[in-house]
Amino acid sequence: KGGCNPTNFYLPDFGYYYTIPELDFEWIGLEESANDCPGGEAFTDCGSQSKGCDYLAKMKAASEDMLKERAKNSTNHNFMLIQHYGGSGAHYVSEFSQARGNTDNDIIWAAGGHSHVQECVHYADHGVCDVILTGGGGHRSANSRK
């Protein structure tokens, strides 16, 4: 919500979705930073590490509720589920599919990163990559997979 340079970079909220009806497409952005909490952060601006992590946990829960709500209510059939951390993309595809019910006419991808590595992490039954490791934030090393 603003960030440090809102004229160059904008996200509408911590978790959000954006639809492109002409492409029958929906982008679902998740806030999953709680997965790495405390991650070496002191959270001094939040009052303490526990308060910071508690806040991130609330954002994560809200994002995951939104994911399920979009699965149940979207009329689109092409979905990109995206979040910063790369280790659980298949989980999001599964969670979305389960909440959606019938996905026979849907294409669902997930992408996450926190890494400089670009690779397919999971192939769907039909041989198409549906979970992608991507990103530019490998903070531990240039080839970090975290």
Short mmCIF file of C-alpha atoms in Angstrom, two decimals:
data_model
loop_
_atom_site.label_atom_id
_atom_site.label_comp_id
_atom_site.label_asym_id
_atom_site.label_seq_id
_atom_site.Cartn_x
_atom_site.Cartn_y
_atom_site.Cartn_z
CA LYS A 1 0.00 0.00 0.00
CA GLY A 2 2.29 2.70 -1.23
CA GLY A 3 5.72 1.31 -0.46
CA CYS A 4 8.88 3.38 -0.57
CA ASN A 5 8.49 4.54 -4.18
CA PRO A 6 4.79 4.44 -5.09
CA THR A 7 5.31 6.24 -8.41
CA ASN A 8 7.39 3.29 -9.69
CA PHE A 9 5.90 0.35 -7.86
CA TYR A 10 2.33 -0.33 -6.86
CA LEU A 11 0.47 -3.23 -5.30
CA PRO A 12 -3.20 -2.61 -4.54
CA ASP A 13 -3.06 -4.39 -1.18
CA PHE A 14 -1.16 -7.08 0.73
CA GLY A 15 -3.26 -9.76 -1.00
CA TYR A 16 -5.23 -8.86 -4.11
CA TYR A 17 -6.66 -10.09 -7.39
CA TYR A 18 -6.81 -8.56 -10.84
CA THR A 19 -8.91 -9.82 -13.73
CA ILE A 20 -8.52 -9.45 -17.48
CA PRO A 21 -11.92 -10.53 -18.86
CA GLU A 22 -10.75 -10.55 -22.49
CA LEU A 23 -8.27 -13.31 -21.58
CA ASP A 24 -10.58 -15.10 -19.16
CA PHE A 25 -7.67 -14.53 -16.75
CA GLU A 26 -7.25 -13.77 -13.07
CA TRP A 27 -4.03 -12.88 -11.24
CA ILE A 28 -4.19 -13.65 -7.51
CA GLY A 29 -1.42 -12.12 -5.42
CA LEU A 30 -0.93 -13.62 -1.96
CA GLU A 31 0.84 -12.18 1.09
CA GLU A 32 2.75 -15.11 2.58
CA SER A 33 5.62 -13.38 4.42
CA ALA A 34 4.54 -15.10 7.65
CA ASN A 35 6.08 -18.28 6.16
CA ASP A 36 9.52 -16.79 6.83
CA CYS A 37 8.78 -15.10 10.14
CA PRO A 38 10.78 -13.82 11.94
CA GLY A 39 13.43 -14.36 9.24
CA GLY A 40 16.03 -12.33 11.09
CA GLU A 41 13.80 -9.26 11.29
CA ALA A 42 13.57 -7.35 14.58
CA PHE A 43 10.22 -5.70 13.68
CA THR A 44 11.14 -2.68 15.78
CA ASP A 45 8.56 -0.54 13.94
CA CYS A 46 5.87 -3.05 14.97
CA GLY A 47 6.75 -3.09 18.66
CA SER A 48 8.33 -6.54 18.78
CA GLN A 49 9.07 -9.65 16.75
CA SER A 50 5.95 -11.40 18.01
CA LYS A 51 3.71 -8.42 17.13
CA GLY A 52 5.24 -8.22 13.65
CA CYS A 53 4.84 -11.94 13.04
CA ASP A 54 1.28 -11.88 14.41
CA TYR A 55 0.43 -9.09 11.95
CA LEU A 56 1.95 -11.03 9.04
CA ALA A 57 0.00 -14.13 10.10
CA LYS A 58 -3.23 -12.10 9.86
CA MET A 59 -2.27 -10.91 6.37
CA LYS A 60 -1.49 -14.50 5.35
CA ALA A 61 -4.85 -15.75 6.67
CA ALA A 62 -6.69 -12.96 4.81
CA SER A 63 -4.81 -13.80 1.59
CA GLU A 64 -5.68 -17.47 1.86
CA ASP A 65 -9.33 -16.64 2.57
CA MET A 66 -9.32 -14.45 -0.55
CA LEU A 67 -7.77 -17.31 -2.58
CA LYS A 68 -10.63 -19.62 -1.57
CA GLU A 69 -13.24 -16.91 -2.19
CA ARG A 70 -11.90 -16.28 -5.69
CA ALA A 71 -11.81 -20.03 -6.38
CA LYS A 72 -15.48 -20.32 -5.48
CA ASN A 73 -16.74 -17.14 -7.18
CA SER A 74 -14.56 -16.31 -10.17
CA THR A 75 -16.02 -16.84 -13.64
CA ASN A 76 -12.53 -16.89 -15.20
CA HIS A 77 -10.75 -20.07 -16.25
CA ASN A 78 -7.05 -19.06 -16.40
CA PHE A 79 -5.40 -18.32 -13.05
CA MET A 80 -1.96 -17.26 -11.87
CA LEU A 81 -1.44 -17.66 -8.12
CA ILE A 82 1.63 -15.70 -7.12
CA GLN A 83 3.48 -14.99 -3.93
CA HIS A 84 7.00 -14.15 -2.84
CA TYR A 85 8.10 -17.47 -1.37
CA GLY A 86 8.76 -20.37 -3.73
CA GLY A 87 8.42 -23.50 -1.64
CA SER A 88 4.68 -23.99 -1.59
CA GLY A 89 3.31 -23.27 -5.07
CA ALA A 90 1.88 -26.77 -5.55
CA HIS A 91 0.07 -26.35 -2.23
CA TYR A 92 -1.69 -23.22 -3.54
CA VAL A 93 -2.74 -24.94 -6.77
CA SER A 94 -4.16 -27.81 -4.73
CA GLU A 95 -5.90 -25.50 -2.24
CA PHE A 96 -7.38 -23.39 -5.05
CA SER A 97 -8.53 -26.47 -6.99
CA GLN A 98 -10.12 -28.04 -3.92
CA ALA A 99 -12.03 -24.83 -3.10
CA ARG A 100 -13.08 -24.43 -6.74
CA GLY A 101 -14.45 -27.93 -7.18
CA ASN A 102 -14.66 -28.69 -10.89
CA THR A 103 -11.46 -27.44 -12.59
CA ASP A 104 -11.85 -29.38 -15.85
CA ASN A 105 -12.02 -26.14 -17.87
CA ASP A 106 -9.39 -24.28 -15.84
CA ILE A 107 -5.68 -23.69 -16.21
CA ILE A 108 -4.05 -22.89 -12.86
CA TRP A 109 -0.43 -21.84 -12.47
CA ALA A 110 1.48 -20.86 -9.35
CA ALA A 111 4.72 -18.91 -9.12
CA GLY A 112 6.89 -17.86 -6.24
CA GLY A 113 10.47 -16.95 -5.83
CA HIS A 114 12.83 -15.42 -3.34
CA SER A 115 15.50 -16.87 -5.61
CA HIS A 116 17.54 -16.09 -8.69
CA VAL A 117 16.84 -19.60 -9.99
CA GLN A 118 14.21 -19.98 -12.72
CA GLU A 119 12.82 -23.50 -12.99
CA CYS A 120 9.74 -25.65 -13.14
CA VAL A 121 8.99 -27.19 -9.76
CA HIS A 122 5.95 -29.27 -10.72
CA TYR A 123 4.44 -30.60 -13.92
CA ALA A 124 0.70 -31.21 -14.17
CA ASP A 125 -0.62 -34.56 -15.41
CA HIS A 126 -0.71 -33.26 -19.00
CA GLY A 127 3.00 -32.35 -18.91
CA VAL A 128 2.63 -28.56 -18.59
CA CYS A 129 4.62 -26.76 -15.91
CA ASP A 130 2.09 -25.44 -13.40
CA VAL A 131 4.40 -24.42 -10.51
CA ILE A 132 7.28 -22.07 -11.31
CA LEU A 133 10.19 -21.01 -9.11
CA THR A 134 11.09 -17.49 -10.11
CA GLY A 135 12.15 -14.20 -8.62
CA GLY A 136 15.06 -11.93 -7.97
CA GLY A 137 15.40 -11.79 -4.23
CA GLY A 138 17.82 -14.58 -3.31
CA HIS A 139 19.03 -12.94 -0.13
CA ARG A 140 21.36 -15.65 1.17
CA SER A 141 23.32 -16.13 -2.04
CA ALA A 142 22.93 -15.53 -5.75
CA ASN A 143 21.68 -19.09 -6.18
CA SER A 144 19.55 -19.25 -3.05
CA ARG A 145 16.54 -21.55 -3.30
CA LYS A 146 14.87 -20.07 -0.22
#
